PDB file of C-alpha atoms in Angstrom:
ATOM      1  CA  UNK A  87      -9.400  -5.476  -4.056  1.00  0.00           C
ATOM      2  CA  UNK A  88      -7.518  -2.817  -5.986  1.00  0.00           C
ATOM      3  CA  UNK A  89      -7.967   0.938  -5.779  1.00  0.00           C
ATOM      4  CA  UNK A  90      -6.645   3.738  -7.958  1.00  0.00           C
ATOM      5  CA  UNK A  91      -6.484   7.065  -6.149  1.00  0.00           C
ATOM      6  CA  UNK A  92      -5.835  10.235  -8.123  1.00  0.00           C
ATOM      7  CA  UNK A  93      -4.601  13.576  -6.875  1.00  0.00           C
ATOM      8  CA  UNK A  94      -3.308  16.845  -8.260  1.00  0.00           C
ATOM      9  CA  UNK A  95      -6.251  18.335 -10.083  1.00  0.00           C
ATOM     10  CA  UNK A  96      -7.393  21.882  -9.555  1.00  0.00           C
ATOM     11  CA  UNK A  97      -7.839  25.312 -11.081  1.00  0.00           C
ATOM     12  CA  UNK A  98      -5.072  26.841 -13.163  1.00  0.00           C
ATOM     13  CA  UNK A  99      -4.789  29.745 -15.572  1.00  0.00           C
ATOM     14  CA  UNK A 100      -4.230  29.106 -19.244  1.00  0.00           C
ATOM     15  CA  UNK A 101      -0.548  28.543 -19.851  1.00  0.00           C
ATOM     16  CA  UNK A 102      -0.049  27.080 -16.404  1.00  0.00           C
ATOM     17  CA  UNK A 103       0.901  23.603 -15.262  1.00  0.00           C
ATOM     18  CA  UNK A 104      -0.504  20.807 -13.143  1.00  0.00           C
ATOM     19  CA  UNK A 105       0.820  17.405 -12.195  1.00  0.00           C
ATOM     20  CA  UNK A 106      -1.600  14.548 -11.680  1.00  0.00           C
ATOM     21  CA  UNK A 107      -0.717  11.451  -9.710  1.00  0.00           C
ATOM     22  CA  UNK A 108      -2.456   8.092  -9.464  1.00  0.00           C
ATOM     23  CA  UNK A 109      -1.441   5.461  -6.954  1.00  0.00           C
ATOM     24  CA  UNK A 110      -2.631   1.887  -7.169  1.00  0.00           C
ATOM     25  CA  UNK A 111      -3.034  -0.076  -3.964  1.00  0.00           C
ATOM     26  CA  UNK A 112      -4.278  -3.477  -2.921  1.00  0.00           C
ATOM     27  CA  UNK A 113      -3.244  -7.053  -3.560  1.00  0.00           C
ATOM     28  CA  UNK A 114      -1.288  -6.306  -6.708  1.00  0.00           C
ATOM     29  CA  UNK A 115       0.999  -8.764  -8.452  1.00  0.00           C
ATOM     30  CA  UNK A 116       1.845  -6.547 -11.379  1.00  0.00           C
ATOM     31  CA  UNK A 117       0.467  -3.654 -13.410  1.00  0.00           C
ATOM     32  CA  UNK A 118       0.395  -3.522 -17.161  1.00  0.00           C
ATOM     33  CA  UNK A 119      -0.446  -0.452 -19.174  1.00  0.00           C
ATOM     34  CA  UNK A 120      -1.441   2.612 -17.186  1.00  0.00           C
ATOM     35  CA  UNK A 121      -3.138   5.603 -18.665  1.00  0.00           C
ATOM     36  CA  UNK A 122      -4.966   8.868 -18.238  1.00  0.00           C
ATOM     37  CA  UNK A 123      -8.326   9.580 -19.817  1.00  0.00           C
ATOM     38  CA  UNK A 124     -10.421  12.705 -19.692  1.00  0.00           C
ATOM     39  CA  UNK A 125     -14.044  13.592 -20.137  1.00  0.00           C
ATOM     40  CA  UNK A 126     -15.369  17.087 -20.650  1.00  0.00           C
ATOM     41  CA  UNK A 127     -19.086  17.924 -20.238  1.00  0.00           C
ATOM     42  CA  UNK A 128     -21.079  16.674 -23.203  1.00  0.00           C
ATOM     43  CA  UNK A 129     -18.124  14.840 -24.689  1.00  0.00           C
ATOM     44  CA  UNK A 130     -16.973  11.229 -24.766  1.00  0.00           C
ATOM     45  CA  UNK A 131     -14.167   9.988 -22.603  1.00  0.00           C
ATOM     46  CA  UNK A 132     -10.890  10.063 -24.500  1.00  0.00           C
ATOM     47  CA  UNK A 133      -7.446   8.627 -23.968  1.00  0.00           C
ATOM     48  CA  UNK A 134      -4.954  11.361 -23.166  1.00  0.00           C
ATOM     49  CA  UNK A 135      -1.813   9.306 -22.635  1.00  0.00           C
ATOM     50  CA  UNK A 136      -0.744   5.784 -21.808  1.00  0.00           C
ATOM     51  CA  UNK A 137       2.464   4.106 -20.731  1.00  0.00           C
ATOM     52  CA  UNK A 138       3.533   0.489 -20.818  1.00  0.00           C
ATOM     53  CA  UNK A 139       5.429  -1.236 -18.007  1.00  0.00           C
ATOM     54  CA  UNK A 140       8.598  -0.750 -20.011  1.00  0.00           C
ATOM     55  CA  UNK A 141       7.990   2.942 -20.524  1.00  0.00           C
ATOM     56  CA  UNK A 142       6.614   3.121 -24.061  1.00  0.00           C
ATOM     57  CA  UNK A 143       4.219   6.039 -24.310  1.00  0.00           C
ATOM     58  CA  UNK A 144       1.315   7.096 -26.438  1.00  0.00           C
ATOM     59  CA  UNK A 145      -0.328  10.539 -26.548  1.00  0.00           C
ATOM     60  CA  UNK A 146      -3.434  12.216 -27.856  1.00  0.00           C
ATOM     61  CA  UNK A 147      -2.310  14.443 -30.722  1.00  0.00           C
ATOM     62  CA  UNK A 148      -3.582  17.627 -29.099  1.00  0.00           C
ATOM     63  CA  UNK A 149      -1.410  17.144 -25.990  1.00  0.00           C
ATOM     64  CA  UNK A 150       1.817  16.056 -27.660  1.00  0.00           C
ATOM     65  CA  UNK A 151       4.683  18.287 -26.597  1.00  0.00           C
ATOM     66  CA  UNK A 152       2.729  19.666 -23.645  1.00  0.00           C
ATOM     67  CA  UNK A 153       1.889  16.622 -21.506  1.00  0.00           C
ATOM     68  CA  UNK A 154       4.264  13.949 -20.231  1.00  0.00           C
ATOM     69  CA  UNK A 155       3.218  10.635 -18.747  1.00  0.00           C
ATOM     70  CA  UNK A 156       5.559   8.698 -16.488  1.00  0.00           C
ATOM     71  CA  UNK A 157       5.371   5.893 -13.967  1.00  0.00           C
ATOM     72  CA  UNK A 158       7.152   4.601 -10.911  1.00  0.00           C
ATOM     73  CA  UNK A 159       6.739   0.849 -10.948  1.00  0.00           C
ATOM     74  CA  UNK A 160       8.104   0.464  -7.435  1.00  0.00           C
ATOM     75  CA  UNK A 161       5.351   2.755  -6.144  1.00  0.00           C
ATOM     76  CA  UNK A 162       2.611   1.505  -8.504  1.00  0.00           C
ATOM     77  CA  UNK A 163       2.082   5.122  -9.458  1.00  0.00           C
ATOM     78  CA  UNK A 164       1.519   6.929 -12.731  1.00  0.00           C
ATOM     79  CA  UNK A 165       1.935  10.656 -13.285  1.00  0.00           C
ATOM     80  CA  UNK A 166       0.756  13.153 -15.842  1.00  0.00           C
ATOM     81  CA  UNK A 167       2.702  16.391 -16.083  1.00  0.00           C
ATOM     82  CA  UNK A 168       0.566  18.927 -17.907  1.00  0.00           C
ATOM     83  CA  UNK A 169       2.222  22.111 -19.168  1.00  0.00           C
ATOM     84  CA  UNK A 170       0.928  24.983 -21.281  1.00  0.00           C
ATOM     85  CA  UNK A 171      -2.618  24.136 -20.303  1.00  0.00           C
ATOM     86  CA  UNK A 172      -5.398  25.401 -22.516  1.00  0.00           C
ATOM     87  CA  UNK A 173      -9.092  25.931 -21.725  1.00  0.00           C
ATOM     88  CA  UNK A 174      -9.794  22.962 -24.012  1.00  0.00           C
ATOM     89  CA  UNK A 175      -7.892  20.724 -21.576  1.00  0.00           C
ATOM     90  CA  UNK A 176     -10.481  21.292 -18.857  1.00  0.00           C
ATOM     91  CA  UNK A 177     -12.153  18.010 -17.952  1.00  0.00           C
ATOM     92  CA  UNK A 178     -12.390  15.305 -15.349  1.00  0.00           C
ATOM     93  CA  UNK A 179      -9.220  13.236 -15.649  1.00  0.00           C
ATOM     94  CA  UNK A 180      -9.383   9.533 -14.888  1.00  0.00           C
ATOM     95  CA  UNK A 181      -6.578   7.121 -14.165  1.00  0.00           C
ATOM     96  CA  UNK A 182      -6.779   3.654 -15.702  1.00  0.00           C
ATOM     97  CA  UNK A 183      -4.678   0.550 -15.212  1.00  0.00           C
ATOM     98  CA  UNK A 184      -4.525  -3.127 -16.117  1.00  0.00           C
ATOM     99  CA  UNK A 185      -3.817  -4.972 -12.897  1.00  0.00           C
ATOM    100  CA  UNK A 186      -3.198  -8.574 -12.015  1.00  0.00           C
ATOM    101  CA  UNK A 187      -4.269  -9.263  -8.461  1.00  0.00           C
ATOM    102  CA  UNK A 188      -2.758 -11.850  -6.221  1.00  0.00           C
ATOM    103  CA  UNK A 189      -4.489 -15.192  -6.400  1.00  0.00           C
ATOM    104  CA  UNK A 190      -5.472 -14.871 -10.037  1.00  0.00           C
ATOM    105  CA  UNK A 191      -3.872 -15.128 -13.451  1.00  0.00           C
ATOM    106  CA  UNK A 192      -6.433 -12.745 -14.924  1.00  0.00           C
ATOM    107  CA  UNK A 193      -5.759  -9.066 -15.597  1.00  0.00           C
ATOM    108  CA  UNK A 194      -8.548  -6.693 -14.666  1.00  0.00           C
ATOM    109  CA  UNK A 195      -9.026  -3.125 -15.790  1.00  0.00           C
ATOM    110  CA  UNK A 196      -9.511  -0.512 -13.090  1.00  0.00           C
ATOM    111  CA  UNK A 197     -10.529   3.135 -13.023  1.00  0.00           C
ATOM    112  CA  UNK A 198      -9.866   5.895 -10.549  1.00  0.00           C
ATOM    113  CA  UNK A 199     -12.611   8.159  -9.275  1.00  0.00           C
ATOM    114  CA  UNK A 200     -11.528  11.118 -11.385  1.00  0.00           C
ATOM    115  CA  UNK A 201     -10.000  14.484 -10.611  1.00  0.00           C
ATOM    116  CA  UNK A 202     -11.240  17.799 -11.952  1.00  0.00           C
ATOM    117  CA  UNK A 203      -8.951  20.016 -14.004  1.00  0.00           C
ATOM    118  CA  UNK A 204     -10.235  23.518 -14.652  1.00  0.00           C
ATOM    119  CA  UNK A 205      -8.376  25.949 -16.901  1.00  0.00           C
ATOM    120  CA  UNK A 206      -9.338  29.607 -16.854  1.00  0.00           C
ATOM    121  CA  UNK A 207      -8.736  31.761 -19.905  1.00  0.00           C
TER     122      UNK A 207
END
């Protein structure tokens, strides 16, 4: 089985920074695209940022220039550095990854349990 475990959420004042981490563990052969999604109360889950195994990135327009996604392939870990946080960034942030497990040629999509980010104004 594969698990994605997030850490780094919390409460921060507007203008502050947080760094989220997500480590994948289990019988992993390789990991494809990794990403961060978020879901605020009453809103749909949205893609915040994603990164390919080679490092190509994609960002939600509203976070461009403030958030940076990165990954450490040796550690099966993805990060999200969030700067200049705004109250609108408050949400539960979820890690997502396409993972090929040992013993299979199929790639499965996995989600973390979510980590709360609260931004006070």
